[in-house]
Coordinates of C-alpha atoms in Angstrom, one line a residue:
Chain A
M1 CA 24.8 32.4 7.8
V2 CA 22.8 29.1 7.3
D3 CA 22.3 28.2 3.7
L4 CA 18.5 27.7 3.3
Y5 CA 18.8 26.9 -0.4
P6 CA 21.9 24.7 -1.0
S7 CA 22.7 24.2 -4.7
R8 CA 25.7 22.9 -6.7
V9 CA 27.0 21.0 -3.7
S10 CA 25.7 17.5 -4.4
D11 CA 25.9 15.2 -7.4
K12 CA 22.2 14.6 -7.1
P13 CA 19.5 17.1 -8.0
D14 CA 16.7 17.8 -5.4
I15 CA 13.5 19.8 -5.1
I16 CA 12.8 21.5 -1.8
E17 CA 9.9 23.8 -0.7
R18 CA 10.3 27.5 -0.6
K19 CA 11.0 28.8 2.9
D20 CA 10.1 32.4 2.3
P21 CA 6.9 34.3 1.6
V22 CA 6.1 35.3 -2.0
V23 CA 4.2 38.5 -1.3
Y24 CA 5.5 40.3 1.8
S25 CA 2.7 42.7 2.4
S26 CA -0.9 42.0 3.5
L27 CA -3.5 41.7 0.9
S28 CA -5.5 44.3 2.7
D29 CA -2.7 46.9 2.9
P30 CA -3.4 49.8 0.5
G31 CA -1.2 50.1 -2.5
P32 CA -1.2 50.4 -6.3
L33 CA -1.7 46.6 -6.9
S34 CA -5.1 45.2 -6.1
A35 CA -5.6 42.3 -3.7
E36 CA -6.5 40.2 -6.8
Q37 CA -3.1 41.0 -8.4
L38 CA -1.2 40.2 -5.2
Q39 CA -3.1 36.9 -4.9
S40 CA -2.3 36.1 -8.6
F41 CA 1.4 36.9 -8.0
E42 CA 1.4 34.8 -4.9
E43 CA -0.1 31.8 -6.7
N44 CA 1.6 32.0 -10.1
G45 CA 4.8 33.8 -9.4
Y46 CA 4.3 36.5 -12.0
L47 CA 2.1 39.3 -13.1
F48 CA 1.6 40.6 -16.6
L49 CA 0.7 44.3 -16.8
E50 CA -0.4 44.6 -20.4
G51 CA 0.2 48.1 -22.0
F52 CA 1.6 49.5 -18.8
F53 CA 3.5 52.3 -20.6
N54 CA 1.9 54.3 -23.3
E55 CA 3.1 54.5 -26.9
E56 CA 5.0 57.8 -26.4
E57 CA 6.9 56.4 -23.5
V58 CA 7.7 53.2 -25.4
A59 CA 9.0 55.3 -28.4
R60 CA 11.3 57.2 -26.0
M61 CA 12.5 54.0 -24.3
N62 CA 13.3 52.4 -27.7
K63 CA 15.2 55.5 -28.8
E64 CA 17.2 55.5 -25.6
L65 CA 17.9 51.7 -25.8
N66 CA 19.1 52.1 -29.4
R67 CA 21.3 55.0 -28.4
V68 CA 22.9 52.9 -25.6
L69 CA 23.3 49.9 -27.8
A70 CA 25.0 52.0 -30.5
E71 CA 27.3 53.6 -28.0
S72 CA 28.2 50.1 -26.8
Q73 CA 28.9 48.5 -30.2
D74 CA 32.7 49.1 -30.0
S75 CA 33.0 49.1 -26.3
T76 CA 35.3 46.7 -24.5
S77 CA 33.4 47.0 -21.2
K78 CA 32.4 43.8 -19.5
R79 CA 29.0 45.3 -19.1
V80 CA 28.4 44.7 -22.8
I81 CA 27.3 41.2 -23.7
R82 CA 27.3 39.8 -27.3
E83 CA 25.6 37.0 -29.1
P84 CA 27.8 33.8 -29.0
E85 CA 27.9 33.5 -32.8
S86 CA 27.2 36.9 -34.4
Q87 CA 29.0 39.2 -31.9
E88 CA 26.0 41.6 -32.0
V89 CA 25.4 43.4 -28.7
R90 CA 22.7 41.4 -26.8
S91 CA 22.7 43.1 -23.4
V92 CA 24.2 46.1 -21.6
F93 CA 24.3 45.8 -17.8
E94 CA 24.1 48.4 -15.0
V95 CA 22.3 51.0 -17.2
H96 CA 20.6 52.3 -14.0
K97 CA 24.0 53.7 -12.9
H98 CA 25.6 54.7 -16.2
D99 CA 22.8 56.3 -18.0
D100 CA 20.6 59.1 -16.8
F101 CA 17.5 58.0 -18.7
F102 CA 17.5 54.5 -17.5
Q103 CA 18.5 55.6 -14.0
S104 CA 15.4 57.8 -13.9
L105 CA 13.3 54.9 -15.3
S106 CA 14.5 52.6 -12.6
E107 CA 13.2 55.2 -10.1
D108 CA 9.8 55.6 -11.7
P109 CA 7.3 55.6 -8.8
R110 CA 4.8 53.5 -10.8
L111 CA 7.3 50.7 -10.8
V112 CA 9.0 51.3 -7.4
D113 CA 5.8 51.5 -5.5
R114 CA 4.5 48.3 -6.9
L115 CA 7.7 46.4 -6.2
A116 CA 7.8 47.9 -2.6
Q117 CA 4.3 46.7 -2.1
L118 CA 5.1 43.1 -3.2
L119 CA 8.3 43.0 -1.3
G120 CA 6.9 44.7 1.9
S121 CA 9.8 47.1 2.2
D122 CA 11.9 49.7 0.5
V123 CA 13.7 48.3 -2.6
Y124 CA 16.9 48.9 -4.5
I125 CA 18.1 47.8 -7.9
H126 CA 20.1 44.5 -7.6
Q127 CA 20.7 44.3 -11.4
S128 CA 19.7 46.2 -14.5
R129 CA 20.2 45.6 -18.1
I130 CA 18.8 46.3 -21.6
N131 CA 18.3 43.4 -23.9
L132 CA 18.1 43.0 -27.6
K133 CA 17.3 39.6 -29.0
S134 CA 17.9 39.8 -32.7
G135 CA 15.5 38.5 -35.3
F136 CA 16.6 35.5 -37.4
V137 CA 19.4 34.4 -35.1
G138 CA 18.3 34.9 -31.5
K139 CA 19.3 31.8 -29.6
E140 CA 17.3 30.0 -26.9
F141 CA 18.0 30.6 -23.2
Y142 CA 17.6 27.4 -21.2
W143 CA 15.4 27.1 -18.1
H144 CA 16.7 28.5 -14.9
S145 CA 15.8 30.1 -11.6
D146 CA 17.6 33.5 -11.3
F147 CA 17.6 33.1 -7.5
E148 CA 19.6 29.9 -7.7
T149 CA 22.4 31.9 -9.4
W150 CA 22.0 35.0 -7.3
H151 CA 22.1 32.9 -4.1
V152 CA 25.0 30.7 -5.0
E153 CA 27.2 33.2 -6.9
D154 CA 26.1 36.6 -5.4
G155 CA 25.1 35.7 -1.9
M156 CA 21.4 36.8 -2.0
P157 CA 20.2 35.1 1.2
R158 CA 16.4 34.9 0.8
M159 CA 13.8 34.9 -1.9
R160 CA 12.8 38.5 -1.7
A161 CA 13.6 40.0 -5.1
I162 CA 11.5 40.5 -8.2
S163 CA 12.4 41.0 -11.8
C164 CA 10.7 43.6 -13.9
S165 CA 10.8 43.3 -17.7
I166 CA 9.5 46.2 -19.7
T167 CA 8.9 44.9 -23.3
L168 CA 9.9 47.4 -26.0
T169 CA 8.7 45.2 -28.9
E170 CA 5.6 43.3 -29.3
N171 CA 5.8 39.8 -27.7
T172 CA 4.4 37.2 -30.1
P173 CA 4.4 33.4 -29.8
Y174 CA 7.0 33.5 -32.6
N175 CA 9.8 35.8 -31.5
G176 CA 11.2 33.8 -28.6
P177 CA 9.1 35.4 -25.8
L178 CA 9.9 34.8 -22.1
M179 CA 8.3 31.5 -21.0
L180 CA 7.4 31.0 -17.3
V181 CA 6.4 28.0 -15.3
P182 CA 3.6 29.2 -13.1
G183 CA 3.9 27.9 -9.5
S184 CA 7.5 26.9 -9.9
H185 CA 8.6 29.8 -7.6
K186 CA 7.3 27.8 -4.6
R187 CA 9.9 25.0 -5.1
F188 CA 13.6 25.3 -5.2
V189 CA 15.5 23.1 -7.6
S190 CA 18.9 22.3 -6.2
C191 CA 21.3 21.9 -9.1
V192 CA 24.2 19.5 -9.4
G193 CA 27.9 20.3 -9.8
E194 CA 30.3 23.0 -8.7
T195 CA 30.8 26.5 -10.1
P196 CA 34.2 27.2 -11.6
E197 CA 35.7 30.5 -10.6
A198 CA 34.8 33.5 -12.7
H199 CA 32.4 31.4 -14.8
Y200 CA 30.0 34.4 -15.1
E201 CA 32.0 35.8 -18.1
S202 CA 30.9 32.9 -20.2
S203 CA 27.6 32.1 -18.5
L204 CA 26.1 35.4 -19.5
R205 CA 26.5 34.3 -23.1
K206 CA 25.8 30.6 -22.7
Q207 CA 24.8 28.7 -19.6
E208 CA 26.6 25.6 -18.3
Y209 CA 26.2 25.7 -14.5
G210 CA 23.2 26.1 -12.3
V211 CA 21.2 24.1 -14.9
P212 CA 18.1 22.4 -13.5
D213 CA 17.8 18.7 -14.2
R214 CA 15.2 17.4 -16.7
E215 CA 13.3 15.3 -14.2
S216 CA 12.6 18.4 -11.9
L217 CA 11.7 20.5 -14.9
T218 CA 9.3 17.9 -16.2
E219 CA 7.7 17.7 -12.7
L220 CA 7.3 21.5 -12.5
V221 CA 5.8 21.8 -16.0
E222 CA 3.4 19.0 -15.3
E223 CA 2.2 20.8 -12.3
G224 CA 2.1 24.4 -13.6
G225 CA 2.3 24.3 -17.4
I226 CA 4.0 27.0 -19.4
V227 CA 2.9 30.5 -20.1
A228 CA 4.4 33.1 -22.4
P229 CA 2.7 36.4 -22.0
T230 CA 2.2 38.1 -25.3
G231 CA 1.1 41.6 -25.9
P232 CA 2.1 45.1 -27.2
A233 CA 5.3 46.9 -26.5
G234 CA 5.2 48.8 -23.2
S235 CA 3.8 45.8 -21.2
V236 CA 5.5 44.9 -17.9
I237 CA 6.2 41.4 -16.7
L238 CA 6.9 41.2 -13.0
F239 CA 8.3 37.8 -11.9
D240 CA 9.5 36.2 -8.8
C241 CA 13.3 35.7 -8.4
N242 CA 12.8 31.9 -8.1
I243 CA 10.3 31.2 -10.9
M244 CA 11.6 28.8 -13.5
H245 CA 11.9 30.6 -16.9
G246 CA 13.6 30.5 -20.2
S247 CA 13.0 31.3 -23.9
N248 CA 13.2 29.5 -27.2
S249 CA 15.1 30.8 -30.2
N250 CA 13.9 33.5 -32.5
I251 CA 14.1 32.8 -36.2
S252 CA 11.3 35.3 -36.9
P253 CA 12.3 38.6 -38.5
S254 CA 11.1 40.5 -35.4
P255 CA 13.7 41.4 -32.8
R256 CA 12.7 41.3 -29.2
S257 CA 14.0 44.0 -26.9
N258 CA 13.3 44.9 -23.3
V259 CA 14.5 46.9 -20.3
F260 CA 15.2 44.7 -17.3
F261 CA 15.4 45.7 -13.6
V262 CA 15.7 43.5 -10.6
F263 CA 14.4 45.0 -7.4
N264 CA 15.6 43.5 -4.2
S265 CA 14.3 44.3 -0.7
V266 CA 16.6 46.4 1.4
E267 CA 16.1 43.8 4.1
N268 CA 17.6 41.1 1.8
K269 CA 21.1 42.6 1.3
L270 CA 23.8 40.4 -0.2
V271 CA 26.1 38.5 1.9
D272 CA 29.1 36.4 0.9
P273 CA 28.3 34.0 -2.0
F274 CA 27.0 30.6 -0.7
S275 CA 29.5 29.0 -3.1
G276 CA 32.3 30.2 -0.8
Q277 CA 33.8 31.9 -3.9
E278 CA 34.5 35.5 -4.8
P279 CA 31.4 37.5 -5.5
R280 CA 30.6 38.5 -9.1
P281 CA 31.3 42.1 -10.0
S282 CA 28.8 44.7 -9.0
Y283 CA 27.6 45.4 -12.5
I284 CA 25.9 42.0 -12.3
A285 CA 24.9 42.1 -8.7
A286 CA 24.9 45.4 -6.8
R287 CA 26.6 45.3 -3.4
D288 CA 25.8 48.9 -2.3
K289 CA 22.3 49.1 -1.2
Q290 CA 20.8 52.5 -1.9
P291 CA 17.0 52.4 -1.9
A292 CA 15.6 53.0 -5.4
K293 CA 12.8 55.1 -3.9
V294 CA 13.7 58.8 -4.1
Chain B
M1 CA 14.1 21.7 -69.8
V2 CA 13.7 25.4 -69.1
D3 CA 14.4 26.3 -65.5
L4 CA 11.3 28.2 -64.4
Y5 CA 12.7 28.8 -60.9
P6 CA 16.4 29.4 -61.0
S7 CA 18.1 29.5 -57.6
R8 CA 21.7 29.3 -56.3
V9 CA 23.0 30.6 -59.6
S10 CA 23.4 34.3 -58.7
D11 CA 25.2 36.2 -56.0
K12 CA 22.1 38.3 -55.5
P13 CA 18.8 37.1 -54.0
D14 CA 15.6 37.7 -55.9
I15 CA 11.8 37.1 -55.5
I16 CA 9.8 36.1 -58.5
E17 CA 6.1 35.2 -58.9
R18 CA 4.9 31.6 -58.9
K19 CA 4.3 30.3 -62.4
D20 CA 2.2 27.4 -61.4
P21 CA -1.3 26.9 -60.1
V22 CA -1.7 26.2 -56.3
V23 CA -4.9 24.1 -56.5
Y24 CA -5.1 22.0 -59.6
S25 CA -8.7 21.0 -59.6
S26 CA -11.8 23.2 -60.0
L27 CA -13.5 24.4 -56.9
S28 CA -16.7 22.9 -58.2
D29 CA -15.3 19.4 -58.7
P30 CA -16.6 16.9 -56.2
G31 CA -14.1 15.7 -53.6
P32 CA -13.5 15.3 -49.9
L33 CA -12.3 18.8 -49.4
S34 CA -14.9 21.6 -49.5
A35 CA -14.7 24.6 -51.9
E36 CA -13.9 26.7 -48.8
Q37 CA -11.0 24.5 -47.9
L38 CA -9.6 24.6 -51.4
Q39 CA -10.0 28.3 -51.5
S40 CA -8.2 28.7 -48.2
F41 CA -5.3 26.5 -49.4
E42 CA -5.1 28.5 -52.6
E43 CA -4.9 31.7 -50.6
N44 CA -2.7 30.7 -47.6
G45 CA -0.8 27.8 -48.9
Y46 CA -1.7 25.5 -46.1
L47 CA -4.7 23.7 -44.5
F48 CA -4.9 22.6 -40.8
L49 CA -7.2 19.6 -40.3
E50 CA -7.6 19.6 -36.5
G51 CA -8.1 16.2 -34.9
F52 CA -8.1 14.4 -38.3
F53 CA -7.2 11.0 -36.8
N54 CA -8.9 9.7 -33.7
E55 CA -7.2 8.9 -30.4
E56 CA -7.0 5.2 -31.1
E57 CA -5.3 5.8 -34.5
V58 CA -2.9 8.3 -32.9
A59 CA -1.9 5.8 -30.2
R60 CA -1.2 3.2 -32.8
M61 CA 0.9 5.6 -34.9
N62 CA 2.9 6.6 -31.8
K63 CA 3.5 3.0 -31.0
E64 CA 4.7 2.3 -34.5
L65 CA 6.9 5.4 -34.6
N66 CA 8.6 4.5 -31.4
R67 CA 9.2 1.0 -32.7
V68 CA 10.8 2.3 -35.8
L69 CA 12.9 4.8 -33.8
A70 CA 14.0 2.1 -31.4
E71 CA 14.9 -0.2 -34.3
S72 CA 17.0 2.6 -35.8
Q73 CA 18.9 3.7 -32.8
D74 CA 22.0 1.6 -33.6
S75 CA 21.5 1.7 -37.4
T76 CA 24.2 3.0 -39.7
S77 CA 21.7 3.5 -42.5
K78 CA 21.8 7.0 -44.1
R79 CA 18.0 7.0 -43.8
V80 CA 18.5 7.6 -40.1
I81 CA 19.2 11.3 -39.1
R82 CA 20.4 12.3 -35.7
E83 CA 20.4 15.6 -33.6
P84 CA 23.7 17.5 -34.3
E85 CA 24.6 17.7 -30.7
S86 CA 23.0 14.8 -28.8
Q87 CA 23.1 12.1 -31.5
E88 CA 19.5 11.1 -30.7
V89 CA 17.5 9.9 -33.7
R90 CA 15.6 12.8 -35.1
S91 CA 14.2 11.4 -38.3
V92 CA 14.0 8.2 -40.3
F93 CA 13.4 8.5 -44.0
E94 CA 11.6 6.4 -46.6
V95 CA 9.3 4.7 -44.0
H96 CA 6.6 4.3 -46.7
K97 CA 8.9 1.7 -48.4
H98 CA 10.6 0.0 -45.5
D99 CA 7.8 -0.4 -43.0
D100 CA 4.4 -2.1 -43.6
F101 CA 2.6 0.1 -41.2
F102 CA 3.8 3.4 -42.6
Q103 CA 3.4 2.1 -46.1
S104 CA -0.2 1.5 -45.5
L105 CA -0.7 4.8 -43.8
S106 CA 0.8 6.5 -46.8
E107 CA -1.9 4.9 -48.9
D108 CA -4.8 5.8 -46.6
P109 CA -7.5 7.0 -49.0
R110 CA -8.5 9.7 -46.5
L111 CA -5.2 11.3 -47.2
V112 CA -4.6 10.2 -50.8
D113 CA -8.0 11.4 -52.0
R114 CA -7.5 14.9 -50.5
L115 CA -4.0 15.2 -52.0
A116 CA -5.2 14.0 -55.4
Q117 CA -8.0 16.6 -55.3
L118 CA -5.6 19.4 -54.5
L119 CA -3.1 18.3 -57.1
G120 CA -5.6 17.4 -59.8
S121 CA -4.1 14.1 -60.6
D122 CA -2.9 10.8 -59.2
V123 CA -0.2 11.3 -56.7
Y124 CA 2.8 9.3 -55.3
I125 CA 5.1 9.6 -52.3
H126 CA 8.0 11.8 -53.2
Q127 CA 9.5 11.6 -49.7
S128 CA 8.4 10.2 -46.3
R129 CA 9.9 10.3 -42.9
I130 CA 9.0 10.2 -39.2
N131 CA 10.3 13.0 -37.0
L132 CA 11.0 13.2 -33.3
K133 CA 12.0 16.7 -32.0
S134 CA 13.2 16.0 -28.5
G135 CA 12.1 18.1 -25.6
F136 CA 14.8 20.3 -23.8
V137 CA 17.3 20.2 -26.7
G138 CA 15.3 20.4 -29.9
K139 CA 17.1 22.9 -32.2
E140 CA 15.5 25.4 -34.5
F141 CA 15.1 24.7 -38.2
Y142 CA 15.6 27.9 -40.2
W143 CA 13.1 29.3 -42.8
H144 CA 13.1 27.5 -46.2
S145 CA 11.0 26.6 -49.1
D146 CA 11.1 22.8 -49.7
F147 CA 10.5 23.3 -53.3
E148 CA 13.7 25.4 -53.7
T149 CA 15.7 22.3 -52.5
W150 CA 13.6 19.7 -54.4
H151 CA 13.9 21.8 -57.6
V152 CA 17.6 22.5 -57.4
E153 CA 18.9 19.3 -55.9
D154 CA 16.3 16.7 -56.9
G155 CA 15.0 18.1 -60.2
M156 CA 11.3 18.6 -59.3
P157 CA 10.2 20.7 -62.3
R158 CA 7.0 22.5 -61.1
M159 CA 5.2 23.4 -57.9
R160 CA 2.8 20.6 -57.8
A161 CA 3.6 18.8 -54.6
I162 CA 2.2 19.0 -51.1
S163 CA 3.5 18.0 -47.7
C164 CA 1.3 16.3 -45.2
S165 CA 2.4 16.3 -41.6
I166 CA 0.5 14.2 -39.1
T167 CA 1.1 15.4 -35.6
L168 CA 1.6 12.7 -33.1
T169 CA 2.0 15.0 -30.1
E170 CA 0.1 18.1 -29.1
N171 CA 1.4 21.2 -30.9
T172 CA 1.7 24.0 -28.4
P173 CA 3.2 27.4 -28.9
Y174 CA 6.1 26.2 -26.6
N175 CA 7.4 23.0 -28.2
G176 CA 8.8 24.4 -31.4
P177 CA 5.8 23.9 -33.7
L178 CA 5.9 24.3 -37.4
M179 CA 5.7 28.0 -38.4
L180 CA 4.4 29.0 -41.8
V181 CA 4.2 32.3 -43.7
P182 CA 0.8 32.4 -45.3
G183 CA 0.8 33.5 -48.9
S184 CA 4.6 33.0 -49.3
H185 CA 3.9 30.0 -51.5
K186 CA 2.9 32.4 -54.3
R187 CA 6.4 33.9 -54.5
F188 CA 9.7 32.1 -55.1
V189 CA 12.8 33.3 -53.3
S190 CA 15.9 32.6 -55.4
C191 CA 18.7 32.0 -53.0
V192 CA 22.4 32.9 -53.5
G193 CA 25.4 30.7 -53.8
E194 CA 26.2 27.3 -55.3
T195 CA 25.4 23.9 -53.8
P196 CA 28.5 21.7 -53.0
E197 CA 28.3 18.1 -54.1
A198 CA 26.7 15.6 -51.7
H199 CA 25.9 18.4 -49.3
Y200 CA 22.6 16.7 -48.4
E201 CA 24.3 14.5 -45.8
S202 CA 25.0 17.5 -43.6
S203 CA 22.0 19.6 -44.7
L204 CA 19.5 17.2 -43.2
R205 CA 21.1 17.9 -39.9
K206 CA 21.9 21.6 -40.3
Q207 CA 21.2 23.8 -43.2
E208 CA 23.7 26.0 -45.0
Y209 CA 22.7 26.2 -48.6
G210 CA 19.4 27.2 -50.1
V211 CA 18.9 29.7 -47.3
P212 CA 16.6 32.6 -48.1
D213 CA 18.0 36.1 -47.5
R214 CA 16.7 38.3 -44.6
E215 CA 15.3 41.0 -46.8
S216 CA 13.0 38.6 -48.7
L217 CA 11.9 36.9 -45.5
T218 CA 11.1 40.2 -43.9
E219 CA 9.0 41.2 -46.9
L220 CA 7.1 37.9 -46.9
V221 CA 6.4 38.0 -43.2
E222 CA 5.3 41.7 -43.5
E223 CA 2.8 40.6 -46.2
G224 CA 1.5 37.4 -44.7
G225 CA 2.5 37.2 -41.0
I226 CA 3.4 34.0 -39.3
V227 CA 1.1 31.1 -38.2
A228 CA 1.9 28.1 -36.1
P229 CA -1.1 25.7 -36.1
T230 CA -1.6 24.3 -32.6
G231 CA -3.9 21.5 -31.6
P232 CA -4.2 17.9 -30.4
A233 CA -2.2 15.0 -31.6
G234 CA -3.7 13.5 -34.7
S235 CA -4.1 16.8 -36.5
V236 CA -3.0 17.1 -40.1
I237 CA -1.2 20.0 -41.7
L238 CA -1.2 20.1 -45.5
F239 CA 1.2 22.7 -46.9
D240 CA 2.3 23.7 -50.3
C241 CA 5.8 22.7 -51.5
N242 CA 6.8 26.3 -51.8
I243 CA 5.5 27.8 -48.6
M244 CA 8.2 29.4 -46.4
H245 CA 8.3 27.5 -43.1
G246 CA 10.6 26.8 -40.2
S247 CA 10.5 26.2 -36.5
N248 CA 12.1 27.6 -33.3
S249 CA 13.9 25.5 -30.8
N250 CA 12.1 23.4 -28.2
I251 CA 13.4 23.8 -24.6
S252 CA 10.0 22.6 -23.2
P253 CA 9.9 19.1 -21.7
S254 CA 7.4 18.0 -24.4
P255 CA 8.8 16.3 -27.5
R256 CA 7.2 16.9 -30.8
S257 CA 6.8 14.0 -33.2
N258 CA 5.1 13.6 -36.5
V259 CA 4.8 11.5 -39.6
F260 CA 5.6 13.3 -42.8
F261 CA 4.6 12.4 -46.3
V262 CA 5.2 14.5 -49.4
F263 CA 2.8 13.8 -52.2
N264 CA 3.8 14.7 -55.7
S265 CA 1.6 14.7 -58.8
V266 CA 2.4 11.9 -61.3
E267 CA 2.5 14.6 -63.9
N268 CA 5.4 16.3 -62.1
K269 CA 7.9 13.5 -62.2
L270 CA 11.5 14.4 -61.3
V271 CA 14.0 15.3 -64.1
D272 CA 17.7 15.9 -63.7
P273 CA 18.5 18.3 -60.9
F274 CA 18.6 21.9 -62.0
S275 CA 21.9 22.4 -60.3
G276 CA 23.4 20.2 -63.0
Q277 CA 24.7 17.9 -60.2
E278 CA 24.0 14.3 -59.3
P279 CA 20.5 13.7 -57.9
R280 CA 20.2 13.0 -54.2
P281 CA 19.6 9.4 -53.2
S282 CA 16.0 8.0 -53.6
Y283 CA 15.4 7.7 -49.9
I284 CA 15.2 11.5 -49.9
A285 CA 13.6 12.0 -53.3
A286 CA 11.8 9.1 -54.9
R287 CA 12.7 8.6 -58.6
D288 CA 10.3 5.7 -59.3
K289 CA 6.8 7.0 -59.7
Q290 CA 4.2 4.5 -58.6
P291 CA 0.9 6.2 -57.8
A292 CA 0.2 6.0 -54.0
K293 CA -3.4 5.3 -54.8
V294 CA -4.1 1.6 -54.6

């Protein structure tokens, strides 16, 4: 298969134009998202659905998240990721498979129908995780495009996947919220360097490869600025697989937690990684492609 | 001299009430700050003077800051502080003594008169520095009260000093702006542990001692919240010596730079450090007390 988005193959960074649509359905097709919302997603690469889930639902999700984190504290599973310094559990992967509650949440038609509308096809879960960013010691997460990694390391061929972050705590400007660069999803930053084998085990804790260069980042931010959607727990942020995003540290006392699902189009199934290396394990990038729609 | 604010002497943290006034002049005394501004400072512990300096003045200050940073790049002076990881110059201390431009800025009557009004006496520069927090790699600076350090390590007896930060870049929510906890200046968090000798050389780069405990921080933030004044370059933030403050990391491409003067009352001259140890060098804490007013 031709590599439309080569990265980590040159010693010079490069920015190329996106070769795929952003919204795969027509603005006039009926669906839960309005034409205005589709247009905004097309232009900015993200959509913020403030207060999407109600308080009762949020309370339940928080309870289930805490249960899974507690169950994982002493786990040796690779699905459990810890803070580099404090060893506290930061993420648990593949919760849509290993936990009934999060499986059923990943199949919630309010989400699935919106994602299917944006991606113009049936969808399935490419990756899921729950995240807890501690107060006081939460570290920053440097700028990256998820697609760059999913393409190079997992073999996702095209830009036809969308991340869905359900916030379970209030996002404030002070607790290290997700920052996005609007419009950056329309460009692809080809990163320098090669990927070492099995580097994912450390990269989930601290990134070193697939890091965009400063010049490209500066250019993207000059064009699109930075946004960090803030709002109550239960809000949903949908963002394109290729949008540049990251987060600063969190010294505030408020932890930040969320549920994270990546929906991929069933027409965008994974192929062999474009790095030519072994694919990452399926708890990071699902390789069986059951539609999430039930 | 009796130690009104003991810290680093117990193995248990404690919060005690402030034993000093915040604003030392009467609200009805004439002066450049309005009664409303004095009242706001009294209550919140800070004052944000948006766009205090005009564009031309900001351009000149930026030019002079860059000149001093460039001159300091290869310096081995202890007044020059570097980023822990990148070795880039982050701060240069005592610029009010070693540089004509910054000396004259520290004597600007628009600043000095306001500080003298708040502190109810003549004032002098206790500490000065210029700061550059790089884009992309700027690290967080954990919560602290300056007074805690100045009291324990420098022998500042009372809370009668105010920091003045002149922003030379736009403060946005994304570039690691100064965060303050309103109202926290009225409480004193006594920290645990002892201070090792000459620890200042590393603490200017990365803090380890005089760190407030999480329970106290949570209590202060629950009471007062967090603010991070944002606004154009040339704004001035005045904040009480004892207000709890810190900043998150800065992965944005925008550097954040400022000029920083600490004004102390001439009636609050330094005594022997309350730690019983040697005082820190005078480029960090001035021990000759010439009024800044000329």
